[in-house]
C-alpha atoms as a printed R data frame, in Angstrom:
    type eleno elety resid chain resno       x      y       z
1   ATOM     1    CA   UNK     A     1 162.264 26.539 135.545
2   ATOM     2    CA   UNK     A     2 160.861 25.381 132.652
3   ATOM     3    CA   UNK     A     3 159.287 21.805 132.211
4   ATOM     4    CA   UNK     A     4 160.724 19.255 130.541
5   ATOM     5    CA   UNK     A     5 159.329 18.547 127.144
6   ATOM     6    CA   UNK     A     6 157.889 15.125 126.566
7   ATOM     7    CA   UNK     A     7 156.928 15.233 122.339
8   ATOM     8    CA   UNK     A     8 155.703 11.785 122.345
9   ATOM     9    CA   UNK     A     9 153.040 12.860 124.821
10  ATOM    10    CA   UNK     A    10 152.189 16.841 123.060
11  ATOM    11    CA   UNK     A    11 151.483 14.401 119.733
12  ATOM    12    CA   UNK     A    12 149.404 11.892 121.395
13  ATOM    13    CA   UNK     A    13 147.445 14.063 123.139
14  ATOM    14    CA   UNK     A    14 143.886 14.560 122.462
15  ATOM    15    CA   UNK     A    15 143.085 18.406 122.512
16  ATOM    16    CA   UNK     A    16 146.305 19.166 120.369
17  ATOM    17    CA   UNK     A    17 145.889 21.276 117.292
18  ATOM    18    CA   UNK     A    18 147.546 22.865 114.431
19  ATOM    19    CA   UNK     A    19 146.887 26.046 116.809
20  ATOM    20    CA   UNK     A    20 148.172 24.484 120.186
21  ATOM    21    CA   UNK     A    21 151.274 23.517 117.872
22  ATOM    22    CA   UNK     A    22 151.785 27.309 116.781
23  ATOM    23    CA   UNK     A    23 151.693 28.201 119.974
24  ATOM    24    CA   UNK     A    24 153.451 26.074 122.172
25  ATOM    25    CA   UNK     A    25 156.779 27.264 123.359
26  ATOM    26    CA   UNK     A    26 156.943 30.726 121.736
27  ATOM    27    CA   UNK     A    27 158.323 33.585 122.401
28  ATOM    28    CA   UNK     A    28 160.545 31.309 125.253
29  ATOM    29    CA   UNK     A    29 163.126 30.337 122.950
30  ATOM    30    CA   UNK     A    30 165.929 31.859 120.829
31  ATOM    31    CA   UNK     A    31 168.230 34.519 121.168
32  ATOM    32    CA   UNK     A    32 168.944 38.253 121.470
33  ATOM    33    CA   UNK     A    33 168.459 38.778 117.615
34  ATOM    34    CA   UNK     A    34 165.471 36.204 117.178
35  ATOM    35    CA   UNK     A    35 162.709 34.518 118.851
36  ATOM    36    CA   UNK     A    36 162.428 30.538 117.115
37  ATOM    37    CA   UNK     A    37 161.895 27.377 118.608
38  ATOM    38    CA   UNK     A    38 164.807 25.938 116.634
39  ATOM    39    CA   UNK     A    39 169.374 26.346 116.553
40  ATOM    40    CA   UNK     A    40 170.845 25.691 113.014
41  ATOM    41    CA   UNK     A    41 174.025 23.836 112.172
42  ATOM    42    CA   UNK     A    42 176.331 26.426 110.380
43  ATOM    43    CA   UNK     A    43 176.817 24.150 107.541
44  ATOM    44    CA   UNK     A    44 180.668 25.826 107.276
45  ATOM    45    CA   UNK     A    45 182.115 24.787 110.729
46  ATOM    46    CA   UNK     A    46 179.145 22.198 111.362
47  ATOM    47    CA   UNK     A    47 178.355 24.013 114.764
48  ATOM    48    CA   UNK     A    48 175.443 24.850 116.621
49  ATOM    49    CA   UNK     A    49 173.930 27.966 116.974
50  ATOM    50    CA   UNK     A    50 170.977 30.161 117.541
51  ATOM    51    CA   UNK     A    51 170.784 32.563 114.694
52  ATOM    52    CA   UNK     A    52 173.346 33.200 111.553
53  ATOM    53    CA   UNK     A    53 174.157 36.747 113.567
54  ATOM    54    CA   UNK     A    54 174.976 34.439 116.615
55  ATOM    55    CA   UNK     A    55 177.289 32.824 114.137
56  ATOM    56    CA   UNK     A    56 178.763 35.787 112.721
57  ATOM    57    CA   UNK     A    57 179.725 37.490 116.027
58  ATOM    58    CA   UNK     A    58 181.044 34.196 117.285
59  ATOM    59    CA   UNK     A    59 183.315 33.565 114.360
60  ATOM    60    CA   UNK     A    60 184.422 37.491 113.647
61  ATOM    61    CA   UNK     A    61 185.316 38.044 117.438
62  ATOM    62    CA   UNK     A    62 188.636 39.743 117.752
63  ATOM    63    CA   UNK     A    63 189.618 36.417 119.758
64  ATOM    64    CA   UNK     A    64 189.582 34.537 116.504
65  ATOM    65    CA   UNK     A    65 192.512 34.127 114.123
66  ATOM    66    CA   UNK     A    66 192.047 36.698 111.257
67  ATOM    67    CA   UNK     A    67 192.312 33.402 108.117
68  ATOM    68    CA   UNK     A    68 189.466 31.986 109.997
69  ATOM    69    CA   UNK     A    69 186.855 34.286 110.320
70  ATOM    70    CA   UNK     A    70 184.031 34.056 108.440
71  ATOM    71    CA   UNK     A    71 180.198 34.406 108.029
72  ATOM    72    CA   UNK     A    72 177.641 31.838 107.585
73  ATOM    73    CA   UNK     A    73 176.357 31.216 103.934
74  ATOM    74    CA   UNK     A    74 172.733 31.134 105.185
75  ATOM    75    CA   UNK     A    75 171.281 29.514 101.763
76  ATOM    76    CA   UNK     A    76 173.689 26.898 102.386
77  ATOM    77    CA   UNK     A    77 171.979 25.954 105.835
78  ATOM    78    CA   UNK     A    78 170.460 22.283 105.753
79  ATOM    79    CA   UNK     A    79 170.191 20.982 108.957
80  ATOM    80    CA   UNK     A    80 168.204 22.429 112.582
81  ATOM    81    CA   UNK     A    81 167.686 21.559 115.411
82  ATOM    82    CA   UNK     A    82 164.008 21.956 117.370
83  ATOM    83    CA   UNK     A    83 164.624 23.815 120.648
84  ATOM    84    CA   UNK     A    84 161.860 21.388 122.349
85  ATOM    85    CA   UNK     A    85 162.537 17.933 121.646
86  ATOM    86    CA   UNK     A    86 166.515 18.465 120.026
87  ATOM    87    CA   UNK     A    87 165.630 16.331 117.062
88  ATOM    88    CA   UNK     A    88 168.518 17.136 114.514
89  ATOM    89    CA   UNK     A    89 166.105 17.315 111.136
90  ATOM    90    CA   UNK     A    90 166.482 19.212 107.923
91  ATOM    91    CA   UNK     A    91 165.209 22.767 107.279
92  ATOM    92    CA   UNK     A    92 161.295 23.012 107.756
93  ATOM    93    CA   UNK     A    93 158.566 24.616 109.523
94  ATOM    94    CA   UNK     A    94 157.419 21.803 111.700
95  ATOM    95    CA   UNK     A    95 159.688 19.706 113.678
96  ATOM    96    CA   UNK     A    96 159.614 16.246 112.243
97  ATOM    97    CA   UNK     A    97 159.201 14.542 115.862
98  ATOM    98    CA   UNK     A    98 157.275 16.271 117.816
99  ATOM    99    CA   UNK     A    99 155.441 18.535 115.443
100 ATOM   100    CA   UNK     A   100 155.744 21.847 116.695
101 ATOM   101    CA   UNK     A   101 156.569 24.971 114.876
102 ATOM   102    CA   UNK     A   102 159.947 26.137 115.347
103 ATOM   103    CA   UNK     A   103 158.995 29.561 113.645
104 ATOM   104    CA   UNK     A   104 155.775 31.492 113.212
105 ATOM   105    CA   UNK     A   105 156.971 32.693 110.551
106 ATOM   106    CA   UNK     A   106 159.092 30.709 108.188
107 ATOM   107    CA   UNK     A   107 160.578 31.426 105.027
108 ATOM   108    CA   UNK     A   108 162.150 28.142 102.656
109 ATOM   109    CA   UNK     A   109 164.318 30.184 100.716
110 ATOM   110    CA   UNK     A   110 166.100 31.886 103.215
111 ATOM   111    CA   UNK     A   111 165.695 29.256 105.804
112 ATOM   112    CA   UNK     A   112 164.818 31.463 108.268
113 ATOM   113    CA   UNK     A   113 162.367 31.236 111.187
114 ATOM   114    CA   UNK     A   114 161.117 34.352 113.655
115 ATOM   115    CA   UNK     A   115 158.039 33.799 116.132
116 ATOM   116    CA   UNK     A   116 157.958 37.682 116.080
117 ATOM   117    CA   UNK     A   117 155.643 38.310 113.680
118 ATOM   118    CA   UNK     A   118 155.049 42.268 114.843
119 ATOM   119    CA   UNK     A   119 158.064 42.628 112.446
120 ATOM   120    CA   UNK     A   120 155.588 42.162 109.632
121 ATOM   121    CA   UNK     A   121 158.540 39.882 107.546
122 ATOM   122    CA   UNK     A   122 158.185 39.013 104.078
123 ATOM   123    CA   UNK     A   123 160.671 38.003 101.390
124 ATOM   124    CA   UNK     A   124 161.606 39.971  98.334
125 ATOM   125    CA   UNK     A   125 162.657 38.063  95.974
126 ATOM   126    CA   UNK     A   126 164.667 40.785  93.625
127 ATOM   127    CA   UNK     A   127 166.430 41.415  96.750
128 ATOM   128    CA   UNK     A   128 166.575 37.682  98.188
129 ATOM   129    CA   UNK     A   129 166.289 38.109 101.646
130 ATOM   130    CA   UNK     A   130 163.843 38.767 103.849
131 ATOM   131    CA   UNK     A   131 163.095 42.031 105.036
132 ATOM   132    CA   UNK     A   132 160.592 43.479 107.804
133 ATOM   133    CA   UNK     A   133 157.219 45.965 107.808
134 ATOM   134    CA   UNK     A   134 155.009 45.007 105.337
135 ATOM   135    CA   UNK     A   135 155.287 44.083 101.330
136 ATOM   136    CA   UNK     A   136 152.573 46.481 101.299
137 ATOM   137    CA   UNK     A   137 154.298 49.086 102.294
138 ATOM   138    CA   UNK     A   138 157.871 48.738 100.493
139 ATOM   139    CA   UNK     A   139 158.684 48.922  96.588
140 ATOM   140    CA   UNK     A   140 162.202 47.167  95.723
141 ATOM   141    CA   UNK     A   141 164.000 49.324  93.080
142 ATOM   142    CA   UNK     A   142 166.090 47.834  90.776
143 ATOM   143    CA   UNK     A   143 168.709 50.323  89.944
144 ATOM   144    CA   UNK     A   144 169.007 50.844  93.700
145 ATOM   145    CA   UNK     A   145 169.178 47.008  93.962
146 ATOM   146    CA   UNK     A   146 167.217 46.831  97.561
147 ATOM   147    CA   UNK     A   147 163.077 47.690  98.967
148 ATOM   148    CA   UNK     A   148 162.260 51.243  99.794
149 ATOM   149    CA   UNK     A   149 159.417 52.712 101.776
150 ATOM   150    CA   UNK     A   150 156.668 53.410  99.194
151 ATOM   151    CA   UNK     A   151 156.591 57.157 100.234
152 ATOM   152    CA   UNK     A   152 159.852 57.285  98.388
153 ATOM   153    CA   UNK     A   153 158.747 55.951  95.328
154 ATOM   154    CA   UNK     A   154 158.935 59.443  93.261
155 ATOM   155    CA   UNK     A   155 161.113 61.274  94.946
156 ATOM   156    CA   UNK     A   156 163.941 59.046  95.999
157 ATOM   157    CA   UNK     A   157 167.605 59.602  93.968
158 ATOM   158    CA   UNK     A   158 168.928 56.446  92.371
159 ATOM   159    CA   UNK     A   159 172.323 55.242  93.035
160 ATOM   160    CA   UNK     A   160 173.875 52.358  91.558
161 ATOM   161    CA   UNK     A   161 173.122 49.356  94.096
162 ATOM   162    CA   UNK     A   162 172.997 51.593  97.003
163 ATOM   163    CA   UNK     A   163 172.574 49.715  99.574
164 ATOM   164    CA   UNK     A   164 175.178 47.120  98.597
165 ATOM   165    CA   UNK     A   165 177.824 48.884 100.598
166 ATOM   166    CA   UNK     A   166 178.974 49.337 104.114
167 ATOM   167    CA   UNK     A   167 177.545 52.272 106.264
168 ATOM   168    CA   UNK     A   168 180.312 55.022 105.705
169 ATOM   169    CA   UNK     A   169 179.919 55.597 109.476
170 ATOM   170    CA   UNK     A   170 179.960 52.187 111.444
171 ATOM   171    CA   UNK     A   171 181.359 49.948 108.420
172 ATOM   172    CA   UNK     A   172 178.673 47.537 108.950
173 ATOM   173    CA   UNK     A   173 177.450 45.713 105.681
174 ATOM   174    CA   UNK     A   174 173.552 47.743 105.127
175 ATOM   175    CA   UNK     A   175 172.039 45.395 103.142
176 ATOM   176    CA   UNK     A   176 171.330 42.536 105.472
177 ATOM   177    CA   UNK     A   177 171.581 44.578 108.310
178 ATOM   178    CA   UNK     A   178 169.278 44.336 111.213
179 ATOM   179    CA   UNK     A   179 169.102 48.044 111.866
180 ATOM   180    CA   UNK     A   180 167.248 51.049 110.688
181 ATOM   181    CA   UNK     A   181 168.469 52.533 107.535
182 ATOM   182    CA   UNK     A   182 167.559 55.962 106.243
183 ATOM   183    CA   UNK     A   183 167.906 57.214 102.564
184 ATOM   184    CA   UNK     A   184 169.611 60.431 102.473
185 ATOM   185    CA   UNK     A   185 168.098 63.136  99.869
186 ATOM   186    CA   UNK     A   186 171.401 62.828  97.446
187 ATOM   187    CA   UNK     A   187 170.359 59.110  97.293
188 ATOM   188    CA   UNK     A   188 173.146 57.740  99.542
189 ATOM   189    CA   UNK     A   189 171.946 55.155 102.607
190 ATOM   190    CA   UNK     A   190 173.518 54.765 105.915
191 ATOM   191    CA   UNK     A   191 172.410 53.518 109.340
192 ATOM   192    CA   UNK     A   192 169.761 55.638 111.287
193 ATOM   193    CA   UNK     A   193 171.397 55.874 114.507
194 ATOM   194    CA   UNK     A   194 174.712 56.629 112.621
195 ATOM   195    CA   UNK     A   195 172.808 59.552 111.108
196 ATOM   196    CA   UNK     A   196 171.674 60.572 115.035
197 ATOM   197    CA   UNK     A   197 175.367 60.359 116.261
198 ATOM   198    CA   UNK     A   198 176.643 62.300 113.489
199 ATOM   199    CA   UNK     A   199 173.930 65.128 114.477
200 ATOM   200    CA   UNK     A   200 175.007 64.901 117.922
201 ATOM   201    CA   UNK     A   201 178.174 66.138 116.518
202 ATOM   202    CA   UNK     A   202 177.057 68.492 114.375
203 ATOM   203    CA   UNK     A   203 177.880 66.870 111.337
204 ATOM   204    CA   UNK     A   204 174.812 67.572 108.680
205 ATOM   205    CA   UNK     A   205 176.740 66.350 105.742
206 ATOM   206    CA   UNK     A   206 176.619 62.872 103.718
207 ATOM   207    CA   UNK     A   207 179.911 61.049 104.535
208 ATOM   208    CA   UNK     A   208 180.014 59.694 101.043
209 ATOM   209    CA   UNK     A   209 179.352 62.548  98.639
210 ATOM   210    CA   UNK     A   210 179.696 65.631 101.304
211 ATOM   211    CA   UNK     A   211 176.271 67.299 100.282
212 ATOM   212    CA   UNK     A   212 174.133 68.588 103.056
213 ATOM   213    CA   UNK     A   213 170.931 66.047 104.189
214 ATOM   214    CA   UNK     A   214 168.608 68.866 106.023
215 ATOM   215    CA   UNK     A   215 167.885 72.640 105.443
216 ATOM   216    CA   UNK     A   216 170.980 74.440 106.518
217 ATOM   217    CA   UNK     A   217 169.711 78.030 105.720
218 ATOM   218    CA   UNK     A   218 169.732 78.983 108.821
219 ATOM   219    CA   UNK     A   219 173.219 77.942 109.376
220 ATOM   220    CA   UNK     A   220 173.807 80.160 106.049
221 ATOM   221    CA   UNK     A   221 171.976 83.260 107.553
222 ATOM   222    CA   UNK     A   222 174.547 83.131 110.696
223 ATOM   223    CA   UNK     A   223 177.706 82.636 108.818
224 ATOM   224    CA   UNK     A   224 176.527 85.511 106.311
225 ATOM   225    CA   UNK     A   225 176.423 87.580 109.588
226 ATOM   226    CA   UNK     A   226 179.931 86.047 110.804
227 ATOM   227    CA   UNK     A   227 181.697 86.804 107.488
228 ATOM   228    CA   UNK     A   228 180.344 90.248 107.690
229 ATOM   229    CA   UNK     A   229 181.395 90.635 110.939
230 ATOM   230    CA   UNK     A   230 184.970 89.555 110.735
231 ATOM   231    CA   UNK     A   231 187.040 91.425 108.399
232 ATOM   232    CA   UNK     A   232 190.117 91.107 106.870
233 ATOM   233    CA   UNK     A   233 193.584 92.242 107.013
234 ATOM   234    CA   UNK     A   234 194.409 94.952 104.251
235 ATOM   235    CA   UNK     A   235 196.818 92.232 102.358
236 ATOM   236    CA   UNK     A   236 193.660 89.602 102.144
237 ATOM   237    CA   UNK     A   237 191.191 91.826 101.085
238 ATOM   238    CA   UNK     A   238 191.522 91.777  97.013
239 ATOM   239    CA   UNK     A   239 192.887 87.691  97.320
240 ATOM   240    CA   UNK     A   240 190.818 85.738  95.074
241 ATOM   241    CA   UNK     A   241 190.395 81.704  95.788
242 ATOM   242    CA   UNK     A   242 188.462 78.933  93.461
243 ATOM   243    CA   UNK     A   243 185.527 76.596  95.297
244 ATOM   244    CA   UNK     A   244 183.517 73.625  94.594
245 ATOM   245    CA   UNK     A   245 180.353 73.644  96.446
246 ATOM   246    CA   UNK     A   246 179.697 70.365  97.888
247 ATOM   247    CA   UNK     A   247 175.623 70.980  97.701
248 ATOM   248    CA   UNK     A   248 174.965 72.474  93.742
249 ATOM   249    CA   UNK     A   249 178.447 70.830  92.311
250 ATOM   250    CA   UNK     A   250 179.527 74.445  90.903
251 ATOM   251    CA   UNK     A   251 182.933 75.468  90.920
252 ATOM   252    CA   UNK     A   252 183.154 79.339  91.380
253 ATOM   253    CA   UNK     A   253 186.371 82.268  91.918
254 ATOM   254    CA   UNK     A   254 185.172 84.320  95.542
255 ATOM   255    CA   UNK     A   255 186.934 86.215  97.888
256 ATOM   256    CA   UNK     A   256 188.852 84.656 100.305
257 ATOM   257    CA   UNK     A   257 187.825 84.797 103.486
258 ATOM   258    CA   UNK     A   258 189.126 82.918 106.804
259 ATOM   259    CA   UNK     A   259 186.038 81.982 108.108
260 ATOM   260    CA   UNK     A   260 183.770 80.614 105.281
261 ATOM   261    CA   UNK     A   261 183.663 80.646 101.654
262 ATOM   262    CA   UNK     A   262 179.607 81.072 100.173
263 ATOM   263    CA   UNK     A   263 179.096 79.638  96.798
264 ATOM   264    CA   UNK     A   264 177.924 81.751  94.171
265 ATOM   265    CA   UNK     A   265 175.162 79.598  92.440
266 ATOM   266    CA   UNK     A   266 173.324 78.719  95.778
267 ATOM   267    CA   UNK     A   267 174.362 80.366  98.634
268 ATOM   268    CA   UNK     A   268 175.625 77.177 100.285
269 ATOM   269    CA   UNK     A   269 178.482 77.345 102.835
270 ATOM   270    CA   UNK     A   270 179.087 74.124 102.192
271 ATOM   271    CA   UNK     A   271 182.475 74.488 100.051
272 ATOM   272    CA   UNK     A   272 185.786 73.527  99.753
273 ATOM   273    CA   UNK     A   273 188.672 75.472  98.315
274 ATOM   274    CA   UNK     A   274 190.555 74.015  95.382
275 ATOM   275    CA   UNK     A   275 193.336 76.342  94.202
276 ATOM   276    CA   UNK     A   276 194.233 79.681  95.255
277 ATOM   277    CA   UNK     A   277 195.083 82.914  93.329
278 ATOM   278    CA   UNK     A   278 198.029 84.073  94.701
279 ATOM   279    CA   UNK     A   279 198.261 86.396  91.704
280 ATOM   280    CA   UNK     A   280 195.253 88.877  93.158
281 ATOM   281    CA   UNK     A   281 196.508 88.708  96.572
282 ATOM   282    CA   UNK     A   282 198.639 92.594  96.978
283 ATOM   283    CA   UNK     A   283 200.307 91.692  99.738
């Protein structure tokens, strides 16, 4: 169990340092989302909590009345409280009584505080928020609206404030999420993990636009061999249908066939039939 905390005597004592004040305490207070030595006052319901995500759970719980749910407007935060001596004080690094730092790392315009500094935080301020692993290594684009990983700098597609959206898998709001996100290669973002779960399924499409996010030649090769494999009845073999291939965009007139249609332009598999030609078909 841990000690009680007496600031009066941490201040007056003789060895103590900006270092032992650092220090003291962290990493042993906080919550599942953050380690900080402090609890904010949600300055919209004027209760106490760990972390804005604590908040956000609390308040969007399927226990709560739908009119009342809401999440916290985290620049509006103004008031904390330190986890060691529970001095209710306004938004800063140190605590105002007993002088410890309630967060290793500390950022005024987002008032946010993290003793976890392995998540290499820093704040963007085109974006406005914080974000984690290194200014060095992220460039914030400002069609995109949000930071990417500096390996995508010339070879990432723009989309109009892509990350401004929820994840077309989970629904989850992506640009002050928590989690991994991944850029697909047609520009679109979505939650790693969501990406992993559609694989699991064999899903190897974008949800949004429909175009395929890996090399599916392979996949091609087979179905070329299925197609060729499987033919049709005598009244389907001269029936003519019109496709839009998800992958190149081209719309093309091919031979229907019941188990795939291959677009023209690329080869892709990756189709969808528009209109039929019922005309061609001499059935």
């Amino acid at each position: 169990m841990e000690a009680a905390f007496d600031h009066n005597q941490v201040i007056s004592h003789p060895f103590v340092n900006d270092k032992f004040l650092m220090e003291i305490g962290s990493g042993n207070h906080g919550c599942s989302h953050y380690r900080r030595r402090c609890k904010i006052i949600s300055p919209c319901c004027d209760e106490i909590f760990d972390c804005r995500h604590c908040h956000n759970e609390a308040k969007n719980s399927l226990d709560v009345d739908p009119s009342k749910r809401h999440d916290i407007p985290r620049p509006e935060i103004k008031r904390v409280i330190c986890s060691l001596c529970n001095t209710e004080q306004d938004v800063q690094q140190n605590c105002s009584s007993c002088g410890v730092c309630m967060g290793t790392y500390y950022c005024s315009k987002c008032n946010f505080f993290d003793d976890d500094v392995s998540k290499n935080q820093y704040h963007c301020d085109k974006c406005g928020i914080c974000r984690t692993g290194g200014k060095e290594n992220f460039f914030h684009c400002n069609r995109c609206g949000c930071c990417y990983s500096r390996l995508l700098k010339d070879s990432h597609i723009c989309v109009e404030r892509a990350m401004h959206h929820d994840c077309p898998v989970c629904f989850e709001y992506l640009f002050d999420t928590t989690n991994d996100i991944t850029v697909l290669p047609c520009g679109h973002t979505i939650h790693l993990l969501c990406v992993k779960e559609m694989e699991s399924h064999f899903q190897y499409s974008c949800p949004v636009c429909s175009k395929s996010y890996c090399d599916m030649s392979r996949v091609w090769e087979k179905l070329d061999q299925e197609v060729a494999s499987t033919p049709m009845p005598q009244m389907y073999q001269n029936k003519m249908v019109w496709i839009l291939c998800n992958d190149c965009g081209e719309t093309t007139e091919v031979s229907f066939h019941i188990v795939a249609h291959k677009c023209l332009k690329c080869n892709s598999y990756n189709t969808r039939q528009t209109r039929g030609s019922p005309a061609t078909c001499t059935s």
